[in-house]
Coordinates of C-alpha atoms in Angstrom, one line a residue:
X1 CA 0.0 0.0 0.0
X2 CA 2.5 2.4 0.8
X3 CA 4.6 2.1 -2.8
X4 CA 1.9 2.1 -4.7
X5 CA 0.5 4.9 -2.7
X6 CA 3.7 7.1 -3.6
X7 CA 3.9 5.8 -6.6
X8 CA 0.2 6.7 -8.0
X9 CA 1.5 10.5 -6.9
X10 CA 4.7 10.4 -8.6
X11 CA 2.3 8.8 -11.7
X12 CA -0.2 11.3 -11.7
X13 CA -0.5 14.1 -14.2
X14 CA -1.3 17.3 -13.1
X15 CA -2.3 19.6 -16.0
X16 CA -1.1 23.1 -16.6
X17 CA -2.5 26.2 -14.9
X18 CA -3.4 23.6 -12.2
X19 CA -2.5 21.7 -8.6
X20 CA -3.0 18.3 -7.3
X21 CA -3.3 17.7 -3.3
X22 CA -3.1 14.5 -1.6
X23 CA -4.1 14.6 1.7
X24 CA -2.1 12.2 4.8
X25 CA -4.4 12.7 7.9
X26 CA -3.9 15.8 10.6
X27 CA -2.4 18.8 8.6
X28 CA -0.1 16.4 6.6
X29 CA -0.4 17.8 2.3
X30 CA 1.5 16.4 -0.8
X31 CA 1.0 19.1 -3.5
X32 CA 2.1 18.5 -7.1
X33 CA 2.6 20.8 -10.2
X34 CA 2.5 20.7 -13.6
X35 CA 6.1 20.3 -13.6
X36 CA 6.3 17.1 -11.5
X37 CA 7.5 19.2 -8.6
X38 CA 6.4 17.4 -5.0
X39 CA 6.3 19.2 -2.0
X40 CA 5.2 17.1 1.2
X41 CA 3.6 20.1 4.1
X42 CA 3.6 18.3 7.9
X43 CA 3.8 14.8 6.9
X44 CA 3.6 13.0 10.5
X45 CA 3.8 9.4 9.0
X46 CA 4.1 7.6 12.0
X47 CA 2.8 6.7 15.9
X48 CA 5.6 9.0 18.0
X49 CA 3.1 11.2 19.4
X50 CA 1.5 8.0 21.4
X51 CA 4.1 8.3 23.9
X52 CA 3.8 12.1 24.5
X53 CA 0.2 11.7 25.0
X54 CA 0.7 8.7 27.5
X55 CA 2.8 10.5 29.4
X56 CA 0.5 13.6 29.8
X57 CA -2.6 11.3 30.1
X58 CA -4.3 11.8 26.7
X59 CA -5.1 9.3 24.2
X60 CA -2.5 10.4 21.2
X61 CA -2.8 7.3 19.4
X62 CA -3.5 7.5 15.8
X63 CA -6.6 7.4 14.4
X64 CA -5.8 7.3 10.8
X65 CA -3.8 5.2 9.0
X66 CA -0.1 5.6 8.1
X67 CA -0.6 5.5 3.8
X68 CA 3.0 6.3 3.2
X69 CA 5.8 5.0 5.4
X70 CA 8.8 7.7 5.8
X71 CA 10.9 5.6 4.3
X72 CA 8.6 5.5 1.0
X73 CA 7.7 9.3 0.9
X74 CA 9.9 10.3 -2.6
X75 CA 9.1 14.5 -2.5
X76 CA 11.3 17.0 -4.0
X77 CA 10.8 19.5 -1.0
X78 CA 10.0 18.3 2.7
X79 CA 8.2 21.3 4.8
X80 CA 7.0 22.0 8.2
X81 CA 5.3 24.6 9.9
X82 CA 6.6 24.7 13.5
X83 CA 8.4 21.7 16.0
X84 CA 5.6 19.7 17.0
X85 CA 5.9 16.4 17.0
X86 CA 2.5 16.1 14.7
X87 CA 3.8 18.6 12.4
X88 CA 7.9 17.9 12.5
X89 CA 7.8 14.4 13.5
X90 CA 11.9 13.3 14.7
X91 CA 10.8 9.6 14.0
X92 CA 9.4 10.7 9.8
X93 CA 11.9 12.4 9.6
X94 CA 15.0 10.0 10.8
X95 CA 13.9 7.6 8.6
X96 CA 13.2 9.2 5.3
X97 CA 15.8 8.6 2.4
X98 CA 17.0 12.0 2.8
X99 CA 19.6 11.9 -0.1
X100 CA 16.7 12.0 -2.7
X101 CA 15.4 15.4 -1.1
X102 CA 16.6 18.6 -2.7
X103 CA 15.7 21.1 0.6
X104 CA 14.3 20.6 4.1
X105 CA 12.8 24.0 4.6
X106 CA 10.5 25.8 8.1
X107 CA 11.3 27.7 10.7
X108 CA 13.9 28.0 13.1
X109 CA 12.7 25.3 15.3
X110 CA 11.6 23.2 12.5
X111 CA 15.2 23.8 10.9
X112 CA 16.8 22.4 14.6
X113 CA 15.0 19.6 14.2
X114 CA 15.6 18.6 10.4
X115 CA 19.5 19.0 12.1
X116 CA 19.1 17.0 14.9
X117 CA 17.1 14.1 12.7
X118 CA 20.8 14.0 10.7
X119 CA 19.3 16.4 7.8
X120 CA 22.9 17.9 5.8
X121 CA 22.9 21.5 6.4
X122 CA 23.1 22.4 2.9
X123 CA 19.5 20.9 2.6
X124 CA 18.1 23.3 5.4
X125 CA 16.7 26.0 4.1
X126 CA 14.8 28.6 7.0
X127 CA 11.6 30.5 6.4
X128 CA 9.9 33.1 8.5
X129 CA 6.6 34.6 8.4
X130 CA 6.4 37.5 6.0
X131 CA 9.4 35.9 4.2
X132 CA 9.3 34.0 0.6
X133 CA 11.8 31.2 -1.2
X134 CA 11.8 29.2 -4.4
X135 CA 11.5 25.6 -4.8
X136 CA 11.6 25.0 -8.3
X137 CA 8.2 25.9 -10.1
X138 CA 6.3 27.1 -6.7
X139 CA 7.1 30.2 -4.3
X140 CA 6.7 29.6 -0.9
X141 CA 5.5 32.4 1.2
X142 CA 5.9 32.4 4.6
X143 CA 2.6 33.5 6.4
X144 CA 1.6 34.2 10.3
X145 CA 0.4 32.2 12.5
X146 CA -0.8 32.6 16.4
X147 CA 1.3 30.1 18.8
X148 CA -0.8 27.7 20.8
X149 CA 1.0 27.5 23.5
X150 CA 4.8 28.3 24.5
X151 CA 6.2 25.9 23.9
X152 CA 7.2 26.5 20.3
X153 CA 6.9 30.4 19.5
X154 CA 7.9 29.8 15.4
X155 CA 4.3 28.8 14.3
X156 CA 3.8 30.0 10.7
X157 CA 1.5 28.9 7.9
X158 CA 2.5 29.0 4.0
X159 CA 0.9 30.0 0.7
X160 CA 2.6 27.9 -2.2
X161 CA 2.0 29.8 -5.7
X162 CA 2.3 27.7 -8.3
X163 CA 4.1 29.1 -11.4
X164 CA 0.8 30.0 -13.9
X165 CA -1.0 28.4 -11.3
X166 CA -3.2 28.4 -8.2
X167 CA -1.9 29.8 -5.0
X168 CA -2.8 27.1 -2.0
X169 CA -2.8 28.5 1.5
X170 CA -1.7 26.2 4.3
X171 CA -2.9 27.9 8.1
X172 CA -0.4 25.7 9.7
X173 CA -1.5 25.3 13.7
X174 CA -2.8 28.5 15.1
X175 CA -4.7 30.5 17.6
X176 CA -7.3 33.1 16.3
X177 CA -6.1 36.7 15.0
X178 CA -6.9 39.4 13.3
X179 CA -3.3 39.3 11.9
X180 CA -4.5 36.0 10.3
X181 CA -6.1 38.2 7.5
X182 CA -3.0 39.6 6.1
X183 CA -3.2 36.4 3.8
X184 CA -5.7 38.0 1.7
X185 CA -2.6 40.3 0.3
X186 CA -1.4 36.9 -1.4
X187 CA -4.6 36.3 -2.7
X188 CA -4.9 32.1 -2.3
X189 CA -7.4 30.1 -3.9
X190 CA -7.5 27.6 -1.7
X191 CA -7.3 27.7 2.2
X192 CA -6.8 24.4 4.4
X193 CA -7.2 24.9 7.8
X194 CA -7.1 23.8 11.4
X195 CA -10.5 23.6 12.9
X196 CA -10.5 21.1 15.9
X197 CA -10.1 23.9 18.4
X198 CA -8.2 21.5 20.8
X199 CA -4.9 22.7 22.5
X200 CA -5.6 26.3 21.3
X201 CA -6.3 26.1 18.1
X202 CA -9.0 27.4 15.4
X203 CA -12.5 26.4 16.4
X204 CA -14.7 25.5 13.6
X205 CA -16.2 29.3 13.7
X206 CA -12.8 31.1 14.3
X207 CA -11.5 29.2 10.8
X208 CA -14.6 29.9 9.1
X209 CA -13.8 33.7 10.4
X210 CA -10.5 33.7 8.5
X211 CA -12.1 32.4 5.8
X212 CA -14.0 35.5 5.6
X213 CA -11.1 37.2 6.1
X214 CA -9.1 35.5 3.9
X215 CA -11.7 35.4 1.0
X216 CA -10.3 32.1 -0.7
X217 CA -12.3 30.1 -3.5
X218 CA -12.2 26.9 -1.5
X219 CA -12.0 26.0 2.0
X220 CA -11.0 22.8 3.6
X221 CA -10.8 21.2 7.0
X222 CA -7.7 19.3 8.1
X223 CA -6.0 18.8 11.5
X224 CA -9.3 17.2 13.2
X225 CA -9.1 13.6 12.5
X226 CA -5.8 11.8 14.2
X227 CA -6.1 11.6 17.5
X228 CA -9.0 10.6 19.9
X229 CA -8.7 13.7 22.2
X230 CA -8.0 16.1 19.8
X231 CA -10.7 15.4 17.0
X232 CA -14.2 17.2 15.5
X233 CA -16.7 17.1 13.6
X234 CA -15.7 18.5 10.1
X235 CA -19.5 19.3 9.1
X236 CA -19.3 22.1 12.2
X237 CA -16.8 23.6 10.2
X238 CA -19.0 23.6 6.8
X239 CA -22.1 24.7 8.5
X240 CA -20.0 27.5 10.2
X241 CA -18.7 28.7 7.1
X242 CA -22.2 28.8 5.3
X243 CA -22.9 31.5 8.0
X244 CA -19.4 33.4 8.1
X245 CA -18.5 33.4 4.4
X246 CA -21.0 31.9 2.1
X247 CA -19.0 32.6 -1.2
X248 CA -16.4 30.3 -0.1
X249 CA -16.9 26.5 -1.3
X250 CA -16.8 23.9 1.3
X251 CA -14.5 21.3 0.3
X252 CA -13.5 17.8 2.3
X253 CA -11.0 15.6 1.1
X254 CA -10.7 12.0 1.2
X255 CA -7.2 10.4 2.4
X256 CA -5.1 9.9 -0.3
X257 CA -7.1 10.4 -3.2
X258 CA -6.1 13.3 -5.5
X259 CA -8.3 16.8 -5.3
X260 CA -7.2 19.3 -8.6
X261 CA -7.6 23.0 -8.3
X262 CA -7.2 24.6 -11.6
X263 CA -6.6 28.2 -11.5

């Protein structure tokens, strides 16, 4: 399952002026372009945050299961969006054949970590919020996002814009803001968002408020389905945004199966 998992993404064709999005569970994207670029956004591809939860009590242990195994996920680009373990996952990332990656790129805490997982320097590439680098045919934009908690203050979100292309808007884990709106400026197409509301994060009505804010053409739900005591209802989410910012389209995407935006 796992290789021909990968392998139907490095198969697909994505046609021009468009994006492909495969989605792994929690806030875990691959996104392919025209080109054949890959970029994989979060991927937490296996059970490491059982133990955290354990130890605090919680039930952390995954809901979903693992499609790709780290040492099958062949992306051109490998991005995170802050340190926790759900987003920058030590055990994923120890384990992925990181010779075949071109960059490892996030923020400062994310970049600590690619080090610390045996990632080569020259592969580590930092972002910051407000900031922007190219990965072949896509420019990454870094974008704010609220901490949850303090225990990792780097939290960002991206928007990747496709060359001739859609521009696909990542919220990354976050707490509500009005700051949150500045995305609008980079005009995304597509938002996907955290919704859960657990441990500080976007409530179904807060993400359908930066929706309204944000004013993209789609809208979907992620970051609500891995673990037992951090899940929700995704159809909150869509009845919220109904009320908050009707002209957006409700989208939810199956695991693994491809979902085209064309631009």
């Amino acid at each position: 399952m796992s290789r021909e998992c990968m392998e139907s993404v490095r198969n697909f064709k994505v046609d021009k002026g468009s994006a492909a999005l495969w989605w792994l569970g929690q806030m875990g994207f691959l996104i392919k372009t025209p080109a054949g670029t890959i970029l994989s956004v979060d991927a937490y591809l296996t059970n490491s945050c059982k133990k955290i939860g354990d130890s605090l009590g919680l039930n952390m242990d995954r809901r979903v299961p693992i499609f790709i195994a780290p040492e099958e996920l062949d992306v051109d680009h490998f991005l995170c969006t802050h340190s926790h373990q759900d987003h920058a996952d030590p055990e994923t990332i120890s384990r992925l054949s990181k010779e075949h990656i071109e960059s490892f790129v996030g923020p400062g805490l994310a970049c600590e970590s690619f080090a610390a997982c045996g990632v080569p320097g020259a592969k580590v590439r930092q972002i910051y919020p407000g900031g922007k680098l190219q990965v072949a045919d896509v420019t990454v934009h870094g974008t704010f996002a609220m901490p949850t908690d303090d225990s990792d203050l780097n939290h960002m979100g991206y928007v990747f814009a496709v060359e001739n292309g859609p521009r696909i808007y990542l919220s990354g884990d976050t707490d509500y803001s009005d700051l949150l709106g500045h995305v609008r400026k980079l005009e995304p197409d597509v938002m996907m968002s955290c919704i859960n509301g657990g441990f500080n994060n976007l409530s179904h009505w807060e993400a359908a408020e930066v929706a309204a804010l944000v004013k993209p053409k789609v809208a979907i739900p992620c970051h609500y389905d891995m673990f037992p005591d951090n899940c929700s209802d995704p159809q909150q989410f869509r009845s919220c945004l109904h009320l908050k910012a009707p002209q957006v389209k409700y989208e939810q995407l199956d695991y693994v199966k491809p979902f085209v935006f064309r631009s």
